[in-house]
Coordinates of N, CA, C and O in Angstrom, one line a residue:
X574 N 188.2 0.9 -20.2 CA 186.8 0.7 -20.0 C 186.8 1.1 -18.7 O 187.6 1.0 -17.7
X575 N 185.7 2.4 -18.8 CA 185.1 2.8 -17.3 C 184.2 2.2 -16.6 O 183.9 0.8 -17.2
X576 N 183.7 2.7 -15.5 CA 182.9 1.8 -14.7 C 181.4 1.7 -15.6 O 180.5 0.9 -14.9
X577 N 181.1 2.5 -16.5 CA 179.8 2.0 -17.0 C 180.3 1.5 -18.5 O 178.9 1.1 -18.8
X578 N 181.0 0.6 -18.7 CA 181.5 -0.3 -19.4 C 181.8 0.7 -20.9 O 181.9 -0.3 -21.7
X579 N 181.8 2.0 -21.0 CA 182.3 2.5 -22.3 C 183.7 2.7 -22.4 O 184.2 3.0 -21.3
X580 N 184.3 2.7 -23.5 CA 185.6 3.1 -23.4 C 185.9 4.6 -23.7 O 185.0 5.4 -23.7
X581 N 186.9 5.1 -22.5 CA 187.5 6.5 -22.8 C 188.3 6.7 -23.9 O 189.2 6.0 -24.0
X582 N 187.8 7.7 -24.7 CA 188.8 8.0 -25.6 C 189.9 8.9 -25.1 O 189.2 10.5 -24.8
X583 N 190.7 9.3 -25.2 CA 191.6 9.9 -25.0 C 192.3 10.7 -26.4 O 193.1 10.2 -27.1
X584 N 192.0 11.7 -26.4 CA 192.3 12.9 -27.9 C 193.3 13.2 -27.3 O 193.3 14.1 -26.2
X585 N 194.4 13.5 -28.5 CA 195.7 14.4 -28.8 C 195.2 15.3 -29.5 O 194.9 14.6 -30.5
X586 N 196.2 16.5 -29.5 CA 196.0 17.3 -30.5 C 196.9 16.5 -31.8 O 197.6 15.8 -31.5
X587 N 196.5 17.6 -32.9 CA 197.5 16.9 -33.9 C 198.9 17.0 -34.2 O 199.4 18.2 -33.4
X588 N 199.7 16.3 -34.4 CA 201.3 16.8 -34.4 C 201.4 17.7 -35.8 O 201.7 17.2 -36.7
X589 N 201.1 18.9 -35.6 CA 201.6 19.7 -36.7 C 202.8 20.3 -37.0 O 202.9 20.3 -38.2
X590 N 204.0 19.5 -36.0 CA 204.7 20.2 -36.3 C 205.7 18.7 -37.6 O 206.4 19.0 -38.7
X591 N 204.8 17.6 -37.1 CA 205.3 16.7 -38.1 C 204.5 16.5 -39.4 O 205.0 16.3 -40.4
X592 N 203.3 17.4 -39.5 CA 202.4 17.3 -40.9 C 203.0 18.6 -41.5 O 203.1 18.3 -42.8
X593 N 203.6 19.6 -40.9 CA 204.1 20.4 -41.7 C 205.6 19.9 -42.1 O 205.8 20.4 -43.4
X594 N 206.2 19.1 -41.4 CA 207.6 18.7 -42.2 C 207.3 18.1 -43.4 O 208.0 17.7 -44.4
X595 N 206.2 16.8 -43.3 CA 205.8 16.4 -44.3 C 205.6 16.9 -45.7 O 206.1 16.8 -46.6
X596 N 204.6 18.2 -45.7 CA 204.5 18.9 -46.4 C 205.9 19.8 -47.3 O 206.0 20.0 -48.1
X597 N 206.4 20.0 -45.9 CA 207.7 20.6 -46.7 C 208.8 19.8 -47.6 O 209.2 20.2 -48.4
X598 N 208.9 18.8 -47.2 CA 209.7 17.7 -48.1 C 209.2 17.7 -49.3 O 209.6 17.8 -50.4
X599 N 207.8 17.7 -49.3 CA 207.1 17.8 -50.9 C 207.3 19.4 -51.5 O 207.5 19.4 -52.9
X600 N 207.0 20.4 -50.7 CA 207.6 22.0 -51.4 C 208.8 21.9 -51.6 O 208.9 23.1 -52.2
X601 N 209.5 21.4 -50.5 CA 211.0 22.4 -50.8 C 211.1 23.5 -49.6 O 210.2 24.0 -49.4
X602 N 212.4 24.2 -50.0 CA 212.4 25.4 -48.6 C 211.8 26.5 -49.1 O 211.1 27.2 -48.4
X603 N 211.3 26.6 -50.3 CA 210.6 27.9 -50.7 C 209.1 27.8 -51.6 O 208.9 28.8 -52.0
X604 N 208.6 26.4 -51.3 CA 207.5 26.0 -52.2 C 207.9 26.0 -53.6 O 206.6 26.6 -54.1
X605 N 209.2 26.3 -54.2 CA 209.4 26.6 -55.3 C 209.1 25.8 -56.2 O 209.5 24.3 -56.1
X606 N 208.1 26.0 -57.8 CA 208.4 24.9 -58.5 C 209.3 23.9 -59.1 O 209.5 23.1 -59.4
X607 N 210.6 24.8 -59.2 CA 211.8 23.7 -59.7 C 212.5 23.6 -58.7 O 213.4 23.0 -59.1
X608 N 211.8 23.2 -57.3 CA 212.7 22.3 -56.4 C 212.4 20.7 -57.0 O 211.3 20.5 -57.5
X609 N 213.6 20.3 -56.5 CA 213.7 19.2 -57.4 C 212.7 17.9 -56.5 O 213.0 18.1 -55.4
X610 N 211.8 17.3 -56.7 CA 210.6 16.3 -55.8 C 211.0 15.0 -55.5 O 212.1 14.6 -56.5
X611 N 210.9 14.3 -54.9 CA 211.0 13.2 -54.6 C 210.6 12.4 -55.9 O 209.6 12.8 -56.6
X612 N 210.7 11.0 -55.9 CA 210.2 10.3 -56.9 C 210.3 8.7 -56.6 O 210.8 8.4 -55.3
X613 N 209.7 7.8 -57.3 CA 209.5 6.4 -57.2 C 209.0 6.1 -55.7 O 207.9 6.9 -55.6
X614 N 209.4 5.3 -54.9 CA 209.1 4.6 -53.5 C 208.8 5.7 -52.8 O 208.0 5.7 -51.6
X615 N 209.9 6.6 -52.8 CA 209.7 7.9 -51.9 C 208.3 8.9 -51.7 O 207.3 9.2 -51.3
X616 N 208.2 9.1 -53.3 CA 206.8 10.0 -53.7 C 205.6 9.1 -53.5 O 204.4 9.7 -52.7
X617 N 205.5 7.5 -53.2 CA 204.8 7.4 -53.3 C 204.1 7.4 -51.7 O 203.2 7.4 -51.5
X618 N 205.1 7.0 -51.0 CA 205.0 7.0 -49.5 C 204.8 8.5 -49.2 O 204.2 8.7 -48.2
X619 N 205.6 9.3 -49.6 CA 205.1 10.8 -49.6 C 203.7 11.3 -49.4 O 203.1 11.9 -48.6
X620 N 203.1 11.0 -50.8 CA 201.7 11.0 -51.1 C 201.0 10.2 -49.9 O 199.9 11.3 -49.5
X621 N 201.1 9.1 -49.7 CA 200.2 8.5 -48.8 C 200.2 9.1 -47.3 O 199.6 9.2 -46.6
X622 N 201.4 9.6 -46.6 CA 201.8 10.4 -46.0 C 200.6 11.9 -45.9 O 200.3 12.0 -44.7
X623 N 200.9 12.4 -46.7 CA 199.9 13.7 -46.8 C 198.8 13.6 -46.7 O 197.8 14.0 -45.9
X624 N 198.2 12.3 -47.8 CA 197.0 12.3 -47.7 C 196.3 11.2 -46.3 O 195.5 12.3 -45.5
X625 N 197.1 11.0 -45.6 CA 196.8 10.2 -44.3 C 196.6 11.7 -43.3 O 195.7 11.5 -42.6
X626 N 197.4 12.8 -43.3 CA 197.5 13.8 -42.3 C 196.5 14.5 -42.8 O 195.8 14.8 -41.6
X627 N 196.2 14.9 -43.9 CA 194.7 15.7 -44.5 C 193.6 14.9 -43.9 O 192.7 15.7 -43.4
X628 N 193.4 13.5 -44.1 CA 192.4 13.0 -43.6 C 192.4 12.5 -41.7 O 191.3 13.0 -41.4
X629 N 193.4 13.1 -41.2 CA 193.5 13.5 -39.8 C 193.1 14.7 -39.1 O 192.2 14.9 -38.5
X630 N 193.4 15.9 -40.3 CA 193.1 16.9 -39.7 C 192.1 17.4 -40.1 O 191.7 18.7 -39.5
X631 N 191.6 17.6 -41.2 CA 190.6 18.3 -41.9 C 189.4 18.0 -40.9 O 188.8 19.1 -40.8
X632 N 189.2 16.7 -40.4 CA 187.9 17.0 -39.8 C 188.1 17.5 -38.5 O 187.1 18.5 -37.6
X633 N 189.3 17.5 -37.9 CA 189.8 18.5 -36.4 C 189.7 20.0 -37.0 O 188.6 20.7 -36.3
X634 N 190.0 20.3 -38.1 CA 189.9 22.0 -38.2 C 188.3 22.1 -38.5 O 187.8 23.2 -37.9
X635 N 187.8 21.2 -39.2 CA 186.1 21.5 -39.4 C 185.6 21.6 -38.0 O 184.8 22.4 -37.9
X636 N 185.6 20.6 -37.0 CA 185.1 20.8 -35.5 C 185.4 22.0 -35.0 O 184.6 22.7 -34.6
X637 N 186.6 22.4 -34.9 CA 187.2 23.6 -34.5 C 186.1 24.9 -35.1 O 185.7 26.0 -34.3
X638 N 186.3 25.2 -36.3 CA 185.7 26.0 -37.1 C 184.0 26.2 -36.7 O 183.9 27.1 -36.5
X639 N 183.4 24.9 -36.7 CA 182.3 25.2 -36.2 C 181.8 25.7 -35.0 O 180.6 25.7 -34.5
X640 N 182.6 25.3 -33.9 CA 182.3 26.2 -32.7 C 182.6 27.3 -32.5 O 182.3 28.2 -31.5
X641 N 182.8 28.0 -33.8 CA 183.1 29.8 -34.0 C 181.9 30.5 -34.5 O 180.9 29.5 -34.7
X642 N 181.8 31.5 -34.2 CA 180.1 32.3 -34.4 C 180.1 32.0 -36.1 O 181.0 32.2 -36.9
X643 N 178.7 32.1 -36.3 CA 178.7 31.9 -37.9 C 179.4 32.9 -38.8 O 179.5 32.3 -39.9
X644 N 179.4 34.4 -38.1 CA 179.6 35.4 -39.1 C 181.1 35.6 -38.9 O 181.5 36.6 -39.1
X645 N 182.3 34.9 -38.2 CA 183.3 34.6 -38.0 C 184.1 34.6 -39.6 O 183.9 33.6 -39.9
X646 N 184.9 35.4 -39.8 CA 185.7 35.1 -41.1 C 187.1 34.1 -41.1 O 187.1 33.4 -42.2
X647 N 187.1 33.6 -39.8 CA 188.2 32.8 -39.6 C 187.3 31.3 -40.0 O 188.2 30.4 -40.2
X648 N 186.2 31.3 -39.2 CA 185.3 30.0 -39.3 C 185.1 29.8 -40.6 O 185.7 28.9 -41.5
X649 N 185.0 30.8 -41.7 CA 184.5 30.7 -43.3 C 185.9 30.4 -43.9 O 185.6 29.1 -44.7
X650 N 186.8 31.1 -43.4 CA 188.4 30.6 -44.0 C 188.7 29.1 -43.9 O 188.9 28.6 -44.9
X651 N 188.3 28.9 -42.6 CA 189.0 27.3 -42.6 C 187.7 26.4 -43.2 O 188.5 25.3 -43.1
X652 N 186.4 26.4 -42.8 CA 185.6 25.5 -43.7 C 185.9 25.5 -45.5 O 185.8 24.7 -45.8
X653 N 186.4 26.9 -45.7 CA 186.5 26.6 -47.2 C 187.8 25.8 -47.4 O 188.0 24.8 -48.4
X654 N 188.4 25.9 -46.6 CA 189.6 24.9 -46.4 C 189.9 23.9 -46.6 O 190.3 22.7 -47.2
X655 N 189.1 23.2 -45.4 CA 188.4 21.8 -45.1 C 187.7 21.2 -46.5 O 188.0 20.1 -47.1
X656 N 187.2 22.1 -47.2 CA 186.2 21.6 -48.5 C 187.5 21.5 -49.5 O 187.1 20.5 -50.4
X657 N 188.4 22.4 -49.3 CA 189.3 22.4 -50.4 C 190.2 21.0 -50.2 O 190.2 20.4 -51.4
X658 N 190.4 20.6 -49.1 CA 191.3 19.6 -48.6 C 190.5 18.3 -48.9 O 190.7 17.1 -49.9
X659 N 189.1 18.1 -48.7 CA 188.2 17.1 -49.2 C 188.1 17.0 -51.0 O 188.4 15.9 -51.4
X660 N 188.2 17.8 -51.7 CA 188.1 18.0 -53.0 C 189.5 17.5 -53.7 O 189.4 16.8 -54.2
X661 N 190.5 17.8 -53.0 CA 191.7 17.5 -53.6 C 192.0 15.9 -52.7 O 192.6 14.9 -53.8
X662 N 191.4 15.2 -52.0 CA 191.4 13.8 -51.5 C 190.5 13.3 -52.4 O 190.7 11.9 -52.7
X663 N 189.2 13.7 -53.1 CA 188.9 13.0 -53.7 C 189.0 13.2 -55.5 O 188.7 12.3 -56.1
X664 N 189.9 14.0 -55.6 CA 190.6 13.7 -57.0 C 191.2 12.8 -57.5 O 192.3 12.0 -56.2
X665 N 191.1 12.4 -58.4 CA 191.9 10.7 -58.6 C 193.4 11.2 -58.9 O 193.6 12.2 -59.2
X666 N 194.0 10.5 -58.6 CA 195.7 10.3 -58.4 C 196.1 9.8 -59.9 O 195.6 9.3 -60.2
X667 N 196.8 10.7 -60.5 CA 197.6 10.1 -61.8 C 197.8 9.3 -62.0 O 198.2 8.4 -60.9
X668 N 197.8 8.8 -63.3 CA 198.5 7.4 -63.4 C 199.7 7.1 -63.0 O 200.6 7.9 -63.0
X669 N 200.2 5.9 -63.2 CA 201.4 5.5 -62.6 C 202.6 6.2 -64.1 O 203.7 6.4 -63.3
X670 N 202.2 6.4 -65.0 CA 203.1 6.5 -66.1 C 203.2 8.0 -65.9 O 204.2 8.6 -66.7
X671 N 202.6 8.9 -65.4 CA 202.9 10.2 -65.3 C 203.6 10.8 -64.1 O 202.6 11.2 -63.3
X672 N 204.8 11.2 -64.2 CA 205.6 11.4 -62.9 C 205.0 12.9 -62.6 O 205.3 13.2 -61.5
X673 N 205.1 14.0 -63.7 CA 205.1 15.2 -63.6 C 203.3 15.2 -62.8 O 203.3 16.1 -61.8
X674 N 202.5 14.4 -63.2 CA 201.2 14.7 -62.8 C 201.1 13.8 -61.2 O 200.7 14.6 -60.4
X675 N 202.0 12.8 -61.1 CA 201.9 12.6 -59.5 C 202.9 13.4 -58.7 O 202.4 13.8 -57.4
X676 N 203.3 14.1 -59.1 CA 204.5 15.4 -58.3 C 203.6 16.6 -57.8 O 203.3 17.1 -56.9
X677 N 203.0 17.0 -59.1 CA 201.8 18.0 -59.2 C 200.7 18.0 -57.9 O 200.5 18.4 -57.3
X678 N 200.1 16.7 -58.2 CA 199.3 16.6 -57.2 C 199.9 16.2 -55.8 O 199.1 16.6 -54.9
X679 N 200.9 15.6 -55.3 CA 201.7 16.0 -54.3 C 201.9 16.9 -53.6 O 201.4 17.4 -52.4
X680 N 202.1 18.3 -54.5 CA 202.5 19.3 -54.1 C 201.0 20.1 -54.1 O 200.9 20.7 -53.0
X681 N 200.0 19.7 -54.4 CA 198.7 20.5 -54.0 C 198.5 19.8 -52.8 O 197.8 20.6 -51.7
X682 N 198.7 18.3 -52.6 CA 198.1 18.0 -51.1 C 199.0 18.8 -50.0 O 198.5 18.8 -49.1
X683 N 200.4 18.6 -50.2 CA 201.3 19.2 -49.6 C 200.6 20.8 -49.2 O 200.5 21.3 -48.3
X684 N 200.5 21.8 -50.3 CA 199.8 22.7 -50.0 C 199.0 22.8 -49.1 O 198.5 23.7 -48.1
X685 N 197.7 22.6 -49.4 CA 196.4 22.2 -48.4 C 196.6 21.8 -47.2 O 195.9 22.0 -46.5
X686 N 197.7 21.1 -46.9 CA 198.2 20.4 -45.4 C 198.3 21.5 -44.8 O 198.7 21.8 -43.7
X687 N 199.7 22.0 -45.2 CA 200.1 23.4 -44.9 C 199.0 24.4 -44.4 O 198.8 25.3 -43.4
X688 N 198.7 24.8 -45.1 CA 196.8 25.3 -45.1 C 196.0 25.0 -43.9 O 195.8 25.7 -42.7
X689 N 195.6 24.1 -43.9 CA 195.4 23.0 -42.9 C 195.9 23.4 -41.5 O 195.3 23.7 -40.6
X690 N 197.2 23.3 -41.3 CA 197.9 23.6 -40.3 C 197.8 25.1 -39.8 O 197.1 25.2 -38.7
X691 N 197.8 25.9 -40.7 CA 197.6 27.4 -40.4 C 196.3 27.1 -39.4 O 196.2 28.2 -38.8
X692 N 195.1 27.2 -40.7 CA 193.8 27.1 -40.3 C 193.4 26.7 -38.8 O 193.1 27.2 -37.4
X693 N 194.2 25.2 -38.4 CA 193.9 24.7 -37.2 C 194.3 25.3 -36.0 O 193.9 25.3 -35.1
X694 N 195.6 26.0 -36.1 CA 196.0 26.8 -35.0 C 195.1 27.6 -34.8 O 195.2 28.2 -33.5
X695 N 194.6 28.8 -35.8 CA 193.8 29.6 -35.7 C 192.5 29.5 -34.8 O 192.1 29.9 -34.0
X696 N 192.0 28.4 -35.5 CA 190.7 28.2 -35.1 C 190.6 27.4 -33.6 O 189.7 27.3 -32.9
X697 N 191.6 26.6 -33.5 CA 191.7 25.7 -32.0 C 191.9 26.6 -31.0 O 191.4 26.2 -30.1
X698 N 192.6 27.9 -31.2 CA 192.5 29.2 -30.4 C 191.3 29.7 -30.0 O 191.2 30.5 -29.3
X699 N 190.7 29.5 -30.6 CA 189.1 30.4 -31.0 C 189.1 31.8 -31.2 O 188.3 32.7 -30.9
X700 N 189.8 31.8 -31.9 CA 190.1 33.0 -33.1 C 189.2 33.5 -33.9 O 189.2 32.6 -34.9
X701 N 188.4 34.5 -33.4 CA 186.9 34.9 -34.4 C 187.5 35.3 -35.5 O 187.1 35.0 -36.6
X702 N 188.3 36.2 -35.4 CA 189.2 37.2 -36.3 C 190.4 37.4 -36.1 O 190.7 38.2 -34.8
X703 N 191.2 37.1 -37.2 CA 192.9 37.4 -36.9 C 193.2 39.1 -37.4 O 192.5 39.8 -37.8
X704 N 194.3 39.2 -37.0 CA 195.0 40.3 -37.0 C 194.9 41.3 -38.6 O 195.0 41.7 -38.8
X705 N 195.3 40.2 -39.2 CA 195.3 40.2 -41.0 C 193.7 40.7 -41.4 O 193.9 41.7 -42.2
X706 N 193.2 39.7 -41.0 CA 191.4 39.9 -41.4 C 191.0 41.7 -40.7 O 189.9 41.9 -41.6
X707 N 191.2 41.5 -39.4 CA 191.1 43.0 -38.8 C 191.6 44.2 -39.2 O 190.6 45.0 -40.3
X708 N 192.8 44.1 -40.0 CA 193.3 45.2 -40.7 C 192.6 45.3 -42.2 O 192.7 46.6 -42.4
X709 N 192.5 44.1 -43.0 CA 191.6 44.3 -44.0 C 190.7 44.9 -44.2 O 190.2 45.7 -45.0
X710 N 189.9 44.4 -43.0 CA 188.3 44.8 -43.0 C 188.2 46.8 -42.5 O 187.7 47.3 -43.7
X711 N 189.2 47.0 -42.0 CA 189.7 48.8 -41.9 C 189.7 49.5 -42.9 O 189.2 50.1 -43.3
X712 N 190.4 48.8 -43.9 CA 191.0 49.2 -45.2 C 189.8 49.3 -46.3 O 189.6 50.1 -46.7
X713 N 189.4 47.8 -46.3 CA 188.0 47.9 -47.3 C 187.1 48.8 -46.4 O 186.4 49.6 -47.5
X714 N 186.5 49.0 -45.4 CA 185.5 49.7 -44.5 C 185.9 51.3 -45.2 O 185.2 52.2 -45.5
X715 N 187.1 51.9 -44.9 CA 187.6 53.1 -45.2 C 187.2 53.2 -47.1 O 186.8 54.6 -47.3
X716 N 187.7 52.4 -47.7 CA 187.4 52.6 -48.9 C 185.7 52.6 -49.9 O 185.7 53.1 -50.6
X717 N 185.3 51.9 -49.1 CA 184.0 52.1 -49.3 C 183.0 53.2 -48.8 O 182.3 53.5 -49.5
X718 N 183.6 54.0 -47.9 CA 183.0 55.0 -47.2 C 183.9 56.6 -47.8 O 183.2 57.4 -47.8
X719 N 185.0 56.3 -48.1 CA 185.8 57.6 -48.4 C 185.3 58.0 -50.0 O 185.5 57.5 -51.0
X720 N 184.7 59.3 -49.8 CA 184.5 59.8 -51.0 C 185.7 60.1 -52.1 O 185.6 59.9 -53.3
X721 N 187.1 60.2 -51.5 CA 188.2 60.2 -52.3 C 188.4 58.9 -53.2 O 188.4 58.4 -54.1
X722 N 188.2 57.9 -52.5 CA 188.5 56.6 -52.9 C 187.4 55.8 -53.7 O 187.5 55.2 -54.8
X723 N 186.0 56.6 -53.8 CA 185.3 56.1 -54.0 C 185.0 57.0 -55.9 O 184.2 56.6 -56.7
X724 N 185.5 58.0 -55.7 CA 185.0 59.0 -56.6 C 185.6 58.2 -58.3 O 186.5 57.1 -58.4
X725 N 184.7 58.2 -59.0 CA 184.7 58.1 -60.2 C 185.4 58.7 -61.7 O 184.6 60.3 -61.6
X726 N 185.7 58.5 -62.8 CA 185.9 59.7 -63.9 C 184.2 59.5 -64.7 O 183.4 58.9 -64.4
X727 N 184.6 60.1 -65.8 CA 183.4 60.3 -66.6 C 182.8 59.1 -67.4 O 181.8 59.0 -68.0
X728 N 183.5 58.0 -67.3 CA 183.1 57.0 -67.9 C 182.5 55.6 -66.7 O 182.1 54.6 -66.6
X729 N 182.7 56.3 -65.5 CA 181.9 55.6 -64.2 C 183.1 54.7 -63.5 O 182.8 53.8 -63.1
X730 N 184.6 54.5 -63.9 CA 185.4 53.9 -63.6 C 185.8 54.6 -62.3 O 186.4 55.8 -62.2
X731 N 186.9 53.8 -61.5 CA 187.5 54.3 -60.4 C 188.7 55.6 -60.9 O 189.3 55.0 -61.8
X732 N 188.6 56.7 -60.3 CA 189.4 57.7 -60.8 C 190.6 57.7 -60.1 O 191.6 58.1 -60.9
X733 N 190.5 56.3 -59.3 CA 192.2 56.3 -58.6 C 193.0 57.7 -58.1 O 194.0 57.8 -58.1
X734 N 192.1 58.6 -57.7 CA 192.8 59.9 -56.6 C 193.4 59.0 -55.6 O 192.9 58.2 -54.9
X735 N 194.3 59.7 -55.5 CA 195.5 59.7 -53.9 C 194.7 59.8 -52.8 O 194.3 61.1 -52.9
X736 N 194.6 59.2 -51.7 CA 194.3 59.4 -50.9 C 195.3 59.1 -49.5 O 195.5 57.4 -49.7
X737 N 195.5 59.8 -48.7 CA 196.6 59.6 -47.6 C 195.9 58.7 -46.7 O 196.9 57.5 -46.1
X738 N 195.0 58.4 -46.2 CA 194.3 57.5 -45.2 C 194.1 56.0 -46.3 O 194.7 55.4 -45.3
X739 N 193.9 56.2 -47.0 CA 193.8 54.8 -47.8 C 195.0 54.1 -47.9 O 195.6 53.0 -47.9
X740 N 196.0 55.1 -48.4 CA 197.4 54.6 -48.2 C 198.1 54.1 -46.8 O 199.1 52.8 -46.6
X741 N 197.8 54.9 -45.8 CA 198.2 54.5 -44.4 C 197.4 53.1 -43.9 O 198.1 51.9 -43.5
X742 N 196.1 53.1 -44.2 CA 195.7 51.4 -43.7 C 196.2 50.4 -44.8 O 196.3 49.6 -44.1
X743 N 196.8 50.9 -46.0 CA 196.9 49.9 -46.6 C 198.4 49.5 -46.3 O 198.9 48.3 -46.2
X744 N 198.9 50.3 -45.8 CA 200.5 49.9 -45.4 C 200.4 49.0 -43.8 O 201.2 48.4 -43.6
X745 N 199.2 49.7 -43.1 CA 199.2 48.9 -42.1 C 199.1 47.5 -42.4 O 199.1 46.6 -41.5
X746 N 198.2 47.1 -43.3 CA 197.7 46.0 -43.6 C 199.0 45.1 -44.0 O 198.9 44.0 -43.9
X747 N 199.8 45.6 -45.1 CA 200.8 45.1 -45.5 C 201.3 44.6 -44.1 O 202.1 43.5 -44.4
X748 N 201.7 45.1 -43.1 CA 202.9 45.3 -41.9 C 201.8 44.3 -41.6 O 203.2 43.0 -41.1
X749 N 201.1 44.0 -41.3 CA 200.7 43.1 -40.5 C 200.3 41.8 -41.2 O 200.8 40.8 -40.5
X750 N 200.1 41.6 -42.5 CA 200.4 40.3 -43.6 C 201.7 39.9 -43.2 O 201.6 38.8 -43.3
X751 N 202.6 40.9 -43.3 CA 204.1 40.1 -43.3 C 204.6 39.8 -41.9 O 205.2 38.9 -41.7
X752 N 203.8 40.8 -40.8 CA 204.4 39.6 -39.5 C 203.7 38.4 -39.3 O 204.5 37.5 -38.7
X753 N 202.5 38.6 -40.0 CA 201.7 37.0 -39.7 C 202.3 36.3 -40.5 O 202.6 34.9 -40.1
X754 N 202.7 36.4 -41.8 CA 203.7 35.6 -43.1 C 204.7 35.0 -42.0 O 205.4 33.9 -42.4
X755 N 205.7 35.9 -41.6 CA 206.7 35.7 -40.9 C 206.6 34.3 -39.9 O 207.4 33.6 -39.2
X756 N 205.7 34.9 -38.7 CA 205.2 34.2 -37.5 C 204.9 32.8 -38.2 O 205.1 31.0 -38.1
X757 N 204.2 32.6 -39.4 CA 203.5 31.3 -40.0 C 204.9 30.8 -40.9 O 205.2 29.1 -40.1
X758 N 205.7 31.1 -41.0 CA 207.1 30.7 -41.5 C 208.0 29.9 -40.4 O 208.8 29.2 -40.5
X759 N 208.0 30.9 -39.2 CA 208.9 30.3 -38.2 C 208.3 29.3 -37.6 O 208.9 28.3 -37.1
X760 N 206.7 28.9 -37.5 CA 206.4 27.6 -37.3 C 206.7 26.6 -38.2 O 206.7 25.2 -37.6
X761 N 207.0 26.7 -39.4 CA 206.8 25.9 -40.5 C 208.4 25.0 -40.4 O 208.6 24.1 -40.6
X762 N 209.4 26.1 -39.9 CA 211.0 25.5 -40.5 C 211.5 26.5 -39.6 O 212.2 27.1 -39.8
X763 N 211.4 26.4 -38.0 CA 212.1 27.1 -37.2 C 214.0 26.7 -37.3 O 214.3 28.0 -37.1
X764 N 213.9 25.6 -37.8 CA 215.6 25.7 -37.8 C 216.1 26.7 -39.0 O 217.2 27.1 -38.8
X765 N 215.4 27.0 -40.3 CA 215.7 27.4 -41.1 C 215.8 28.9 -41.1 O 216.7 29.7 -41.7
X766 N 214.8 29.4 -40.1 CA 214.5 30.8 -39.6 C 215.6 31.5 -39.1 O 215.9 32.2 -39.2
X767 N 215.9 30.2 -38.0 CA 217.3 31.0 -37.2 C 218.7 30.8 -37.4 O 219.6 31.5 -37.3
X768 N 218.6 30.1 -38.8 CA 219.9 29.8 -39.6 C 220.4 31.1 -40.2 O 219.6 32.3 -40.5

């Protein structure tokens, strides 16, 4: 307690490494559906841990996203992920007899937890627009304004004419996405990436 009689709350940043490791345990090395899932008590414990992490992280992401400007694509994406997470928590867990349903439920929780971790890193840094978003907007703006990209055939469908600028912007967008994906993967599994 401080001099005024109120308690001082010390806030710590969420342990994203621990949260990502929990999600990784459920998803496996490549998030592959054929990865062997945990069963029995291990599945119950892991599901509870996933739910707990989401319950802790979703409000943090929501709070950090709310500090960004209202027209920020990062804010919009983060808040959409928070709503998705809340929906996953509200969804009823499958009954005891349905192992496949329990595994699917836990994997959905793990995927949303991994996404929340990514969003937390972005919005807590105050990033209004990511490099991926910026590259996509450049590509979309070009395609909306370019007469070649907008050309239509006699049925009113896009003619699909080749456009060098569209190809260049698309490749730039793909490169930015690949770099961002590699960076996220390195954050999630540093030991595996270096191996």
